[in-house]
Amino acid sequence: MTAAVLATVLTAAGCGADSKPTDSRATGSTDAADNGGKDAPPKTSSLTWKFEHIADFSGELTDVAVLAKDDIWAVGTENNGKSNAHLLHYDGSRWKREPLPDPLAATDYPPKLEEVGEKALWVRPQTHQDGDGVNPWAMWDGTRWSAVPNPPPGNVGDLDAASPDDIWALGGEQTAVHWDGTRWTTTRLPYGASDLAVVGPDDVWAVGSRSTGPGTELGYGERYNQPASMHWDGTSWKSVATPQARFEKPIPPEPSAGLSQVFALESGEVRAYGGNTFNHGEVENEPADEYIRLRWDGSKWVDQEEATGGCAGRTPVGQDDKGLFLDGNWFLTDGGRCVKIKRHRLPLSTGARKGSNQSLWLKEIHRVPGTDEWLGAGQVQVNQSGDPFGAPVVVRLQRGG
């Protein structure tokens, strides 16, 4: 999945303040002393990210793929003023830096890691260049790397897979691409999309925004983008009626609403997340930005039940059999309890001083197959006088006191 950090972290040495919720898929937290406030569970039910691996360079890990307990991959970048990519692998005994697979050897930016099936990993370039040229992809079968046959052209967006022979991804210019095991097929989307989710065979959702239709006209030639959702039923993409979002009058400057994430629960329930915002700083008495939280009830979109405490307004980044992992290092139990996931401070051997301000930002989390264990990858940002740095880390979820 793609991610970008859009939150401000407030920290203090030895204790921390929570980051505000965002629609980012990255997730962050401050000091482990944070107990989650009044919604925290008893200590015996606590959750903590403990360090599994701290890389030996200053930078961040941008993605992780967990194929098995002894086959874990992570990719990141070093803060050395250059565009580069580091690929790390854990084989069950130790972490080791590996060369990028040959098809991506010339990649400057960290590639995306895509788990497309059991013990099946695809690695695709992350490029910021426009165009329809074909960029090489690579795949790992548990033993060796090889090239993905005929990858789709252009800068491919979000990707989700039901199996190695049923893969969907967002393409450019309002399109989606599908891999059926032998070839890629391009289909046209009703509207521009920012995210998609595969629920099952011939059951795919995409969300974004639309600039035409009901609720989009403001007058004087201006537009008010509205949330949009689309569904693939096995034959075509169809627009799905989606609730509009609108500020009360006076409407603030350049308003825009849309959906940025769609998430499929293991039960098959589909949820969508987005916001209603505007161009801040142009008027006094500005309204607050609004969260959009929708749930598909089988026939229409309805509002989700609001989460409480620090979980309010946050978006899911993973699901286990007890609840949802949310951005910002929070966990929402199936019973509605909001739990702050704590973390440890870096050891002094990393160069992080006792008085430093530290915050953990995770770009991806994944379950270890066949277990109830979870791993995450990202960085600990260390703010300290004269020598701030980012420590690339892999963390493992620890349950209990």
PDB file of C-alpha atoms in Angstrom, residues 97-383:
ATOM      1  CA  ARG A  97      21.564  -5.723   3.199  1.00  0.00           C
ATOM      2  CA  GLU A  98      20.920  -7.190  -0.260  1.00  0.00           C
ATOM      3  CA  PRO A  99      21.387  -5.740  -3.738  1.00  0.00           C
ATOM      4  CA  LEU A 100      18.242  -4.711  -5.543  1.00  0.00           C
ATOM      5  CA  PRO A 101      17.056  -7.393  -7.988  1.00  0.00           C
ATOM      6  CA  ASP A 102      18.497  -6.945 -11.465  1.00  0.00           C
ATOM      7  CA  PRO A 103      15.326  -5.544 -13.078  1.00  0.00           C
ATOM      8  CA  LEU A 104      15.387  -2.676 -10.560  1.00  0.00           C
ATOM      9  CA  ALA A 105      19.136  -2.231 -10.193  1.00  0.00           C
ATOM     10  CA  ALA A 106      19.009   1.317 -11.566  1.00  0.00           C
ATOM     11  CA  THR A 107      16.198   2.427  -9.244  1.00  0.00           C
ATOM     12  CA  ASP A 108      17.000   5.579  -7.266  1.00  0.00           C
ATOM     13  CA  TYR A 109      13.923   5.695  -5.057  1.00  0.00           C
ATOM     14  CA  PRO A 110      12.929   2.870  -2.682  1.00  0.00           C
ATOM     15  CA  PRO A 111      10.691   0.458  -4.618  1.00  0.00           C
ATOM     16  CA  LYS A 112       7.290  -0.731  -3.408  1.00  0.00           C
ATOM     17  CA  LEU A 113       6.975  -4.203  -1.885  1.00  0.00           C
ATOM     18  CA  GLU A 114       3.739  -5.976  -2.780  1.00  0.00           C
ATOM     19  CA  GLU A 115       2.646  -9.246  -1.134  1.00  0.00           C
ATOM     20  CA  VAL A 116       0.555 -10.781  -3.909  1.00  0.00           C
ATOM     21  CA  GLY A 117       0.054 -14.264  -2.488  1.00  0.00           C
ATOM     22  CA  GLU A 118       1.392 -16.862  -0.097  1.00  0.00           C
ATOM     23  CA  LYS A 119       5.188 -16.483  -0.122  1.00  0.00           C
ATOM     24  CA  ALA A 120       4.890 -14.399  -3.314  1.00  0.00           C
ATOM     25  CA  LEU A 121       6.437 -10.939  -3.428  1.00  0.00           C
ATOM     26  CA  TRP A 122       6.488  -8.380  -6.232  1.00  0.00           C
ATOM     27  CA  VAL A 123       8.799  -5.390  -6.188  1.00  0.00           C
ATOM     28  CA  ARG A 124       7.946  -2.448  -8.399  1.00  0.00           C
ATOM     29  CA  PRO A 125       9.686   0.877  -8.944  1.00  0.00           C
ATOM     30  CA  GLN A 126       8.440   4.044  -7.348  1.00  0.00           C
ATOM     31  CA  THR A 127       8.886   6.739  -9.947  1.00  0.00           C
ATOM     32  CA  HIS A 128       7.759  10.344 -10.045  1.00  0.00           C
ATOM     33  CA  GLN A 129       8.116  10.652 -13.788  1.00  0.00           C
ATOM     34  CA  ASP A 130       5.092  10.988 -16.023  1.00  0.00           C
ATOM     35  CA  GLY A 131       4.790   9.002 -19.219  1.00  0.00           C
ATOM     36  CA  ASP A 132       3.654   5.710 -20.660  1.00  0.00           C
ATOM     37  CA  GLY A 133       6.998   3.922 -20.666  1.00  0.00           C
ATOM     38  CA  VAL A 134       7.268   0.449 -19.142  1.00  0.00           C
ATOM     39  CA  ASN A 135       9.277   0.163 -15.923  1.00  0.00           C
ATOM     40  CA  PRO A 136      10.650  -3.283 -15.031  1.00  0.00           C
ATOM     41  CA  TRP A 137       9.239  -5.130 -12.010  1.00  0.00           C
ATOM     42  CA  ALA A 138      10.727  -8.096 -10.127  1.00  0.00           C
ATOM     43  CA  MET A 139       9.244 -11.035  -8.208  1.00  0.00           C
ATOM     44  CA  TRP A 140      10.569 -13.264  -5.413  1.00  0.00           C
ATOM     45  CA  ASP A 141       9.418 -16.885  -5.148  1.00  0.00           C
ATOM     46  CA  GLY A 142      11.118 -17.620  -1.839  1.00  0.00           C
ATOM     47  CA  THR A 143      14.374 -18.678  -3.465  1.00  0.00           C
ATOM     48  CA  ARG A 144      15.290 -16.335  -6.289  1.00  0.00           C
ATOM     49  CA  TRP A 145      14.404 -13.130  -8.113  1.00  0.00           C
ATOM     50  CA  SER A 146      13.037 -12.975 -11.636  1.00  0.00           C
ATOM     51  CA  ALA A 147      11.302 -10.396 -13.816  1.00  0.00           C
ATOM     52  CA  VAL A 148       7.537  -9.854 -13.686  1.00  0.00           C
ATOM     53  CA  PRO A 149       6.348 -10.509 -17.250  1.00  0.00           C
ATOM     54  CA  ASN A 150       5.029  -7.493 -19.123  1.00  0.00           C
ATOM     55  CA  PRO A 151       4.360  -5.098 -16.230  1.00  0.00           C
ATOM     56  CA  PRO A 152       1.815  -2.362 -16.937  1.00  0.00           C
ATOM     57  CA  PRO A 153       3.140   0.888 -18.376  1.00  0.00           C
ATOM     58  CA  GLY A 154       3.373   4.246 -16.642  1.00  0.00           C
ATOM     59  CA  ASN A 155       3.404   5.224 -12.999  1.00  0.00           C
ATOM     60  CA  VAL A 156       1.135   2.617 -11.392  1.00  0.00           C
ATOM     61  CA  GLY A 157      -0.687   3.627  -8.202  1.00  0.00           C
ATOM     62  CA  ASP A 158      -2.208   1.602  -5.384  1.00  0.00           C
ATOM     63  CA  LEU A 159      -2.094  -2.201  -5.882  1.00  0.00           C
ATOM     64  CA  ASP A 160      -4.100  -4.947  -4.176  1.00  0.00           C
ATOM     65  CA  ALA A 161      -4.211  -8.688  -4.811  1.00  0.00           C
ATOM     66  CA  ALA A 162      -6.621 -11.517  -4.111  1.00  0.00           C
ATOM     67  CA  SER A 163      -4.019 -14.012  -5.380  1.00  0.00           C
ATOM     68  CA  PRO A 164      -0.962 -14.036  -7.694  1.00  0.00           C
ATOM     69  CA  ASP A 165      -3.414 -14.502 -10.581  1.00  0.00           C
ATOM     70  CA  ASP A 166      -5.899 -11.835  -9.525  1.00  0.00           C
ATOM     71  CA  ILE A 167      -4.177  -8.470  -9.048  1.00  0.00           C
ATOM     72  CA  TRP A 168      -5.622  -4.987  -9.442  1.00  0.00           C
ATOM     73  CA  ALA A 169      -3.844  -1.639  -9.550  1.00  0.00           C
ATOM     74  CA  LEU A 170      -4.700   1.954 -10.329  1.00  0.00           C
ATOM     75  CA  GLY A 171      -3.301   3.220 -13.617  1.00  0.00           C
ATOM     76  CA  GLY A 172      -3.070   6.695 -15.005  1.00  0.00           C
ATOM     77  CA  GLU A 173      -5.777   8.833 -16.588  1.00  0.00           C
ATOM     78  CA  GLN A 174      -8.747   7.357 -14.705  1.00  0.00           C
ATOM     79  CA  THR A 175      -7.948   3.689 -15.377  1.00  0.00           C
ATOM     80  CA  ALA A 176      -7.394   0.463 -13.475  1.00  0.00           C
ATOM     81  CA  VAL A 177      -5.267  -2.489 -14.620  1.00  0.00           C
ATOM     82  CA  HIS A 178      -5.842  -6.182 -13.894  1.00  0.00           C
ATOM     83  CA  TRP A 179      -3.469  -9.183 -13.999  1.00  0.00           C
ATOM     84  CA  ASP A 180      -5.160 -12.577 -14.537  1.00  0.00           C
ATOM     85  CA  GLY A 181      -1.985 -14.647 -14.438  1.00  0.00           C
ATOM     86  CA  THR A 182      -1.220 -14.323 -18.140  1.00  0.00           C
ATOM     87  CA  ARG A 183      -1.825 -10.723 -19.186  1.00  0.00           C
ATOM     88  CA  TRP A 184      -2.715  -7.210 -18.052  1.00  0.00           C
ATOM     89  CA  THR A 185      -6.056  -5.675 -19.004  1.00  0.00           C
ATOM     90  CA  THR A 186      -6.839  -1.962 -18.756  1.00  0.00           C
ATOM     91  CA  THR A 187     -10.336  -0.815 -17.755  1.00  0.00           C
ATOM     92  CA  ARG A 188     -11.850   2.656 -17.561  1.00  0.00           C
ATOM     93  CA  LEU A 189     -13.013   4.074 -14.218  1.00  0.00           C
ATOM     94  CA  PRO A 190     -16.090   6.334 -13.981  1.00  0.00           C
ATOM     95  CA  TYR A 191     -14.101   8.875 -11.914  1.00  0.00           C
ATOM     96  CA  GLY A 192     -10.574   9.546 -10.752  1.00  0.00           C
ATOM     97  CA  ALA A 193      -9.549   7.173  -7.956  1.00  0.00           C
ATOM     98  CA  SER A 194      -7.057   7.440  -5.114  1.00  0.00           C
ATOM     99  CA  ASP A 195      -7.338   3.929  -3.663  1.00  0.00           C
ATOM    100  CA  LEU A 196      -8.759   0.478  -4.356  1.00  0.00           C
ATOM    101  CA  ALA A 197      -9.418  -2.705  -2.409  1.00  0.00           C
ATOM    102  CA  VAL A 198      -9.994  -6.271  -3.589  1.00  0.00           C
ATOM    103  CA  VAL A 199     -12.719  -7.945  -1.513  1.00  0.00           C
ATOM    104  CA  GLY A 200     -12.731 -11.152  -3.552  1.00  0.00           C
ATOM    105  CA  PRO A 201     -12.963 -12.443  -7.119  1.00  0.00           C
ATOM    106  CA  ASP A 202     -14.992  -9.997  -9.221  1.00  0.00           C
ATOM    107  CA  ASP A 203     -15.573  -7.826  -6.159  1.00  0.00           C
ATOM    108  CA  VAL A 204     -13.355  -4.736  -6.210  1.00  0.00           C
ATOM    109  CA  TRP A 205     -13.918  -1.217  -4.900  1.00  0.00           C
ATOM    110  CA  ALA A 206     -12.248   2.066  -5.842  1.00  0.00           C
ATOM    111  CA  VAL A 207     -12.757   5.471  -4.240  1.00  0.00           C
ATOM    112  CA  GLY A 208     -11.846   9.041  -5.088  1.00  0.00           C
ATOM    113  CA  SER A 209     -13.710  12.200  -6.062  1.00  0.00           C
ATOM    114  CA  ARG A 210     -15.790  13.623  -8.890  1.00  0.00           C
ATOM    115  CA  SER A 211     -16.001  17.145 -10.312  1.00  0.00           C
ATOM    116  CA  THR A 212     -19.293  16.733 -12.165  1.00  0.00           C
ATOM    117  CA  GLY A 213     -22.815  15.807 -11.170  1.00  0.00           C
ATOM    118  CA  PRO A 214     -24.979  16.638  -8.150  1.00  0.00           C
ATOM    119  CA  GLY A 215     -23.423  18.859  -5.506  1.00  0.00           C
ATOM    120  CA  THR A 216     -20.392  19.948  -7.523  1.00  0.00           C
ATOM    121  CA  GLU A 217     -21.577  23.345  -8.788  1.00  0.00           C
ATOM    122  CA  LEU A 218     -20.818  26.446  -6.746  1.00  0.00           C
ATOM    123  CA  GLY A 219     -21.575  29.144  -9.298  1.00  0.00           C
ATOM    124  CA  TYR A 220     -19.227  31.532 -11.066  1.00  0.00           C
ATOM    125  CA  GLY A 221     -17.670  28.523 -12.793  1.00  0.00           C
ATOM    126  CA  GLU A 222     -16.292  27.083  -9.545  1.00  0.00           C
ATOM    127  CA  ARG A 223     -16.565  23.424  -8.574  1.00  0.00           C
ATOM    128  CA  TYR A 224     -16.992  21.623  -5.263  1.00  0.00           C
ATOM    129  CA  ASN A 225     -15.499  18.139  -5.724  1.00  0.00           C
ATOM    130  CA  GLN A 226     -17.592  15.409  -4.116  1.00  0.00           C
ATOM    131  CA  PRO A 227     -16.784  11.903  -2.806  1.00  0.00           C
ATOM    132  CA  ALA A 228     -17.015   9.127  -5.399  1.00  0.00           C
ATOM    133  CA  SER A 229     -16.981   5.347  -5.235  1.00  0.00           C
ATOM    134  CA  MET A 230     -16.904   2.680  -7.928  1.00  0.00           C
ATOM    135  CA  HIS A 231     -17.400  -1.098  -7.968  1.00  0.00           C
ATOM    136  CA  TRP A 232     -16.162  -3.841 -10.305  1.00  0.00           C
ATOM    137  CA  ASP A 233     -18.657  -6.696 -10.585  1.00  0.00           C
ATOM    138  CA  GLY A 234     -16.728  -8.910 -12.975  1.00  0.00           C
ATOM    139  CA  THR A 235     -17.820  -7.202 -16.175  1.00  0.00           C
ATOM    140  CA  SER A 236     -17.386  -3.436 -15.730  1.00  0.00           C
ATOM    141  CA  TRP A 237     -16.795  -0.592 -13.314  1.00  0.00           C
ATOM    142  CA  LYS A 238     -19.998   1.069 -12.148  1.00  0.00           C
ATOM    143  CA  SER A 239     -20.455   4.314 -10.273  1.00  0.00           C
ATOM    144  CA  VAL A 240     -22.027   3.847  -6.834  1.00  0.00           C
ATOM    145  CA  ALA A 241     -24.154   6.543  -5.210  1.00  0.00           C
ATOM    146  CA  THR A 242     -22.024   8.166  -2.518  1.00  0.00           C
ATOM    147  CA  PRO A 243     -23.153  10.664   0.161  1.00  0.00           C
ATOM    148  CA  GLN A 244     -22.252  14.271  -0.577  1.00  0.00           C
ATOM    149  CA  ALA A 245     -20.275  16.450   1.811  1.00  0.00           C
ATOM    150  CA  ARG A 246     -20.823  20.183   2.090  1.00  0.00           C
ATOM    151  CA  PHE A 247     -19.929  22.962   4.505  1.00  0.00           C
ATOM    152  CA  GLU A 248     -22.715  25.135   5.826  1.00  0.00           C
ATOM    153  CA  LYS A 249     -22.951  28.656   4.411  1.00  0.00           C
ATOM    154  CA  PRO A 250     -20.944  30.752   4.120  1.00  0.00           C
ATOM    155  CA  ILE A 251     -18.998  28.115   2.231  1.00  0.00           C
ATOM    156  CA  PRO A 252     -15.214  28.597   2.712  1.00  0.00           C
ATOM    157  CA  PRO A 253     -12.883  29.233  -0.266  1.00  0.00           C
ATOM    158  CA  GLU A 254     -12.064  26.433  -2.712  1.00  0.00           C
ATOM    159  CA  PRO A 255     -13.898  23.613  -0.899  1.00  0.00           C
ATOM    160  CA  SER A 256     -13.249  20.024  -1.924  1.00  0.00           C
ATOM    161  CA  ALA A 257     -14.462  16.664  -0.622  1.00  0.00           C
ATOM    162  CA  GLY A 258     -13.320  13.180  -1.519  1.00  0.00           C
ATOM    163  CA  LEU A 259     -12.453   9.679  -0.383  1.00  0.00           C
ATOM    164  CA  SER A 260      -8.789   8.740  -0.029  1.00  0.00           C
ATOM    165  CA  GLN A 261      -8.946   5.183   1.331  1.00  0.00           C
ATOM    166  CA  VAL A 262     -11.093   2.076   0.982  1.00  0.00           C
ATOM    167  CA  PHE A 263     -10.559  -0.823   3.390  1.00  0.00           C
ATOM    168  CA  ALA A 264     -12.021  -4.332   3.209  1.00  0.00           C
ATOM    169  CA  LEU A 265     -12.491  -6.143   6.503  1.00  0.00           C
ATOM    170  CA  GLU A 266     -11.873  -9.882   6.707  1.00  0.00           C
ATOM    171  CA  SER A 267     -15.643 -10.315   7.073  1.00  0.00           C
ATOM    172  CA  GLY A 268     -16.115  -8.748   3.627  1.00  0.00           C
ATOM    173  CA  GLU A 269     -17.473  -5.463   4.966  1.00  0.00           C
ATOM    174  CA  VAL A 270     -16.141  -2.448   3.060  1.00  0.00           C
ATOM    175  CA  ARG A 271     -15.334   0.911   4.647  1.00  0.00           C
ATOM    176  CA  ALA A 272     -14.292   4.204   3.056  1.00  0.00           C
ATOM    177  CA  TYR A 273     -12.436   7.188   4.504  1.00  0.00           C
ATOM    178  CA  GLY A 274     -11.900  10.736   3.351  1.00  0.00           C
ATOM    179  CA  GLY A 275     -12.429  14.368   4.193  1.00  0.00           C
ATOM    180  CA  ASN A 276     -14.107  17.659   3.405  1.00  0.00           C
ATOM    181  CA  THR A 277     -11.622  20.536   3.345  1.00  0.00           C
ATOM    182  CA  PHE A 278     -10.891  23.944   1.798  1.00  0.00           C
ATOM    183  CA  ASN A 279      -8.131  26.494   1.181  1.00  0.00           C
ATOM    184  CA  HIS A 280      -7.233  27.646   4.669  1.00  0.00           C
ATOM    185  CA  GLY A 281      -6.037  31.125   5.597  1.00  0.00           C
ATOM    186  CA  GLU A 282      -8.256  33.240   3.347  1.00  0.00           C
ATOM    187  CA  VAL A 283     -11.138  34.058   5.703  1.00  0.00           C
ATOM    188  CA  GLU A 284     -11.721  34.580   9.402  1.00  0.00           C
ATOM    189  CA  ASN A 285     -13.838  32.213  11.486  1.00  0.00           C
ATOM    190  CA  GLU A 286     -12.859  29.200   9.430  1.00  0.00           C
ATOM    191  CA  PRO A 287     -14.848  25.989   9.901  1.00  0.00           C
ATOM    192  CA  ALA A 288     -13.013  22.850  10.902  1.00  0.00           C
ATOM    193  CA  ASP A 289     -12.150  20.250   8.291  1.00  0.00           C
ATOM    194  CA  GLU A 290     -14.590  17.350   8.374  1.00  0.00           C
ATOM    195  CA  TYR A 291     -13.894  13.608   8.392  1.00  0.00           C
ATOM    196  CA  ILE A 292     -15.852  11.300   6.101  1.00  0.00           C
ATOM    197  CA  ARG A 293     -16.308   7.772   7.437  1.00  0.00           C
ATOM    198  CA  LEU A 294     -18.589   5.442   5.467  1.00  0.00           C
ATOM    199  CA  ARG A 295     -19.597   1.773   5.668  1.00  0.00           C
ATOM    200  CA  TRP A 296     -21.215  -0.317   2.905  1.00  0.00           C
ATOM    201  CA  ASP A 297     -24.240  -2.090   4.383  1.00  0.00           C
ATOM    202  CA  GLY A 298     -24.797  -4.296   1.345  1.00  0.00           C
ATOM    203  CA  SER A 299     -26.972  -1.891  -0.578  1.00  0.00           C
ATOM    204  CA  LYS A 300     -25.826   1.664   0.243  1.00  0.00           C
ATOM    205  CA  TRP A 301     -23.185   3.728   2.016  1.00  0.00           C
ATOM    206  CA  VAL A 302     -24.025   4.664   5.620  1.00  0.00           C
ATOM    207  CA  ASP A 303     -22.073   6.554   8.271  1.00  0.00           C
ATOM    208  CA  GLN A 304     -19.749   4.525  10.458  1.00  0.00           C
ATOM    209  CA  GLU A 305     -20.171   4.496  14.208  1.00  0.00           C
ATOM    210  CA  GLU A 306     -17.752   7.093  15.565  1.00  0.00           C
ATOM    211  CA  ALA A 307     -14.721   5.848  17.477  1.00  0.00           C
ATOM    212  CA  THR A 308     -13.913   7.376  20.852  1.00  0.00           C
ATOM    213  CA  GLY A 309     -10.850   8.899  22.475  1.00  0.00           C
ATOM    214  CA  GLY A 310      -7.634   8.942  20.514  1.00  0.00           C
ATOM    215  CA  CYS A 311      -9.111   6.612  17.901  1.00  0.00           C
ATOM    216  CA  ALA A 312     -11.594   9.245  16.694  1.00  0.00           C
ATOM    217  CA  GLY A 313     -10.936  10.305  13.109  1.00  0.00           C
ATOM    218  CA  ARG A 314      -8.199   7.744  12.491  1.00  0.00           C
ATOM    219  CA  THR A 315      -7.991   5.285   9.603  1.00  0.00           C
ATOM    220  CA  PRO A 316      -7.208   1.540   9.600  1.00  0.00           C
ATOM    221  CA  VAL A 317      -3.814   0.183   8.583  1.00  0.00           C
ATOM    222  CA  GLY A 318      -4.397  -3.465   9.493  1.00  0.00           C
ATOM    223  CA  GLN A 319      -6.803  -5.937  11.091  1.00  0.00           C
ATOM    224  CA  ASP A 320      -6.340  -8.910  13.382  1.00  0.00           C
ATOM    225  CA  ASP A 321      -8.864 -11.115  15.182  1.00  0.00           C
ATOM    226  CA  LYS A 322      -9.218  -8.636  18.049  1.00  0.00           C
ATOM    227  CA  GLY A 323      -9.761  -5.374  16.185  1.00  0.00           C
ATOM    228  CA  LEU A 324      -8.243  -2.745  13.907  1.00  0.00           C
ATOM    229  CA  PHE A 325      -4.802  -1.168  13.898  1.00  0.00           C
ATOM    230  CA  LEU A 326      -5.192   2.567  13.234  1.00  0.00           C
ATOM    231  CA  ASP A 327      -2.802   5.238  11.997  1.00  0.00           C
ATOM    232  CA  GLY A 328      -0.862   7.037  14.724  1.00  0.00           C
ATOM    233  CA  ASN A 329      -0.163   3.748  16.558  1.00  0.00           C
ATOM    234  CA  TRP A 330      -3.624   3.173  17.994  1.00  0.00           C
ATOM    235  CA  PHE A 331      -5.719   0.011  18.208  1.00  0.00           C
ATOM    236  CA  LEU A 332      -9.532  -0.147  18.201  1.00  0.00           C
ATOM    237  CA  THR A 333     -10.865  -3.390  19.666  1.00  0.00           C
ATOM    238  CA  ASP A 334     -13.948  -5.086  18.259  1.00  0.00           C
ATOM    239  CA  GLY A 335     -15.685  -4.044  21.466  1.00  0.00           C
ATOM    240  CA  GLY A 336     -14.957  -0.373  20.808  1.00  0.00           C
ATOM    241  CA  ARG A 337     -12.090   0.103  23.295  1.00  0.00           C
ATOM    242  CA  CYS A 338      -9.403   2.536  22.115  1.00  0.00           C
ATOM    243  CA  VAL A 339      -5.851   1.461  23.007  1.00  0.00           C
ATOM    244  CA  LYS A 340      -2.648   3.455  22.523  1.00  0.00           C
ATOM    245  CA  ILE A 341       0.224   1.295  21.251  1.00  0.00           C
ATOM    246  CA  LYS A 342       3.315   2.261  23.219  1.00  0.00           C
ATOM    247  CA  ARG A 343       6.926   2.020  22.152  1.00  0.00           C
ATOM    248  CA  HIS A 344      10.418   1.867  23.618  1.00  0.00           C
ATOM    249  CA  ARG A 345      13.082   4.545  23.331  1.00  0.00           C
ATOM    250  CA  LEU A 346      16.163   3.887  21.241  1.00  0.00           C
ATOM    251  CA  PRO A 347      19.228   2.538  23.052  1.00  0.00           C
ATOM    252  CA  LEU A 348      21.945   5.106  23.749  1.00  0.00           C
ATOM    253  CA  SER A 349      24.286   3.149  21.457  1.00  0.00           C
ATOM    254  CA  THR A 350      22.386   4.530  18.447  1.00  0.00           C
ATOM    255  CA  GLY A 351      23.462   8.093  19.309  1.00  0.00           C
ATOM    256  CA  ALA A 352      20.089   9.061  20.764  1.00  0.00           C
ATOM    257  CA  ARG A 353      20.690  10.954  23.997  1.00  0.00           C
ATOM    258  CA  LYS A 354      18.658  10.604  27.193  1.00  0.00           C
ATOM    259  CA  GLY A 355      17.112  14.042  26.759  1.00  0.00           C
ATOM    260  CA  SER A 356      16.193  13.575  23.109  1.00  0.00           C
ATOM    261  CA  ASN A 357      12.649  13.845  21.785  1.00  0.00           C
ATOM    262  CA  GLN A 358      11.726  10.629  19.944  1.00  0.00           C
ATOM    263  CA  SER A 359       8.716   9.713  17.827  1.00  0.00           C
ATOM    264  CA  LEU A 360       7.976   6.465  15.998  1.00  0.00           C
ATOM    265  CA  TRP A 361       6.558   6.650  12.463  1.00  0.00           C
ATOM    266  CA  LEU A 362       5.544   3.400  10.793  1.00  0.00           C
ATOM    267  CA  LYS A 363       4.969   3.274   7.047  1.00  0.00           C
ATOM    268  CA  GLU A 364       3.594  -0.292   6.897  1.00  0.00           C
ATOM    269  CA  ILE A 365       2.553  -3.079   9.263  1.00  0.00           C
ATOM    270  CA  HIS A 366       1.940  -6.732   8.370  1.00  0.00           C
ATOM    271  CA  ARG A 367       0.944  -9.922  10.162  1.00  0.00           C
ATOM    272  CA  VAL A 368       3.490 -12.733  10.255  1.00  0.00           C
ATOM    273  CA  PRO A 369       1.742 -15.537   8.288  1.00  0.00           C
ATOM    274  CA  GLY A 370       0.356 -18.333  10.416  1.00  0.00           C
ATOM    275  CA  THR A 371       0.742 -16.392  13.676  1.00  0.00           C
ATOM    276  CA  ASP A 372      -0.871 -13.591  15.650  1.00  0.00           C
ATOM    277  CA  GLU A 373       2.387 -11.602  15.521  1.00  0.00           C
ATOM    278  CA  TRP A 374       2.739  -8.269  13.712  1.00  0.00           C
ATOM    279  CA  LEU A 375       5.755  -6.435  12.307  1.00  0.00           C
ATOM    280  CA  GLY A 376       6.021  -2.795  11.274  1.00  0.00           C
ATOM    281  CA  ALA A 377       8.658  -0.727   9.498  1.00  0.00           C
ATOM    282  CA  GLY A 378       9.457   2.971   9.502  1.00  0.00           C
ATOM    283  CA  GLN A 379      11.696   5.237  11.519  1.00  0.00           C
ATOM    284  CA  VAL A 380      12.270   6.735  14.938  1.00  0.00           C
ATOM    285  CA  GLN A 381      12.758  10.458  14.467  1.00  0.00           C
ATOM    286  CA  VAL A 382      15.267  11.722  17.034  1.00  0.00           C
ATOM    287  CA  ASN A 383      15.239  15.451  17.726  1.00  0.00           C
TER     288      ASN A 383
END
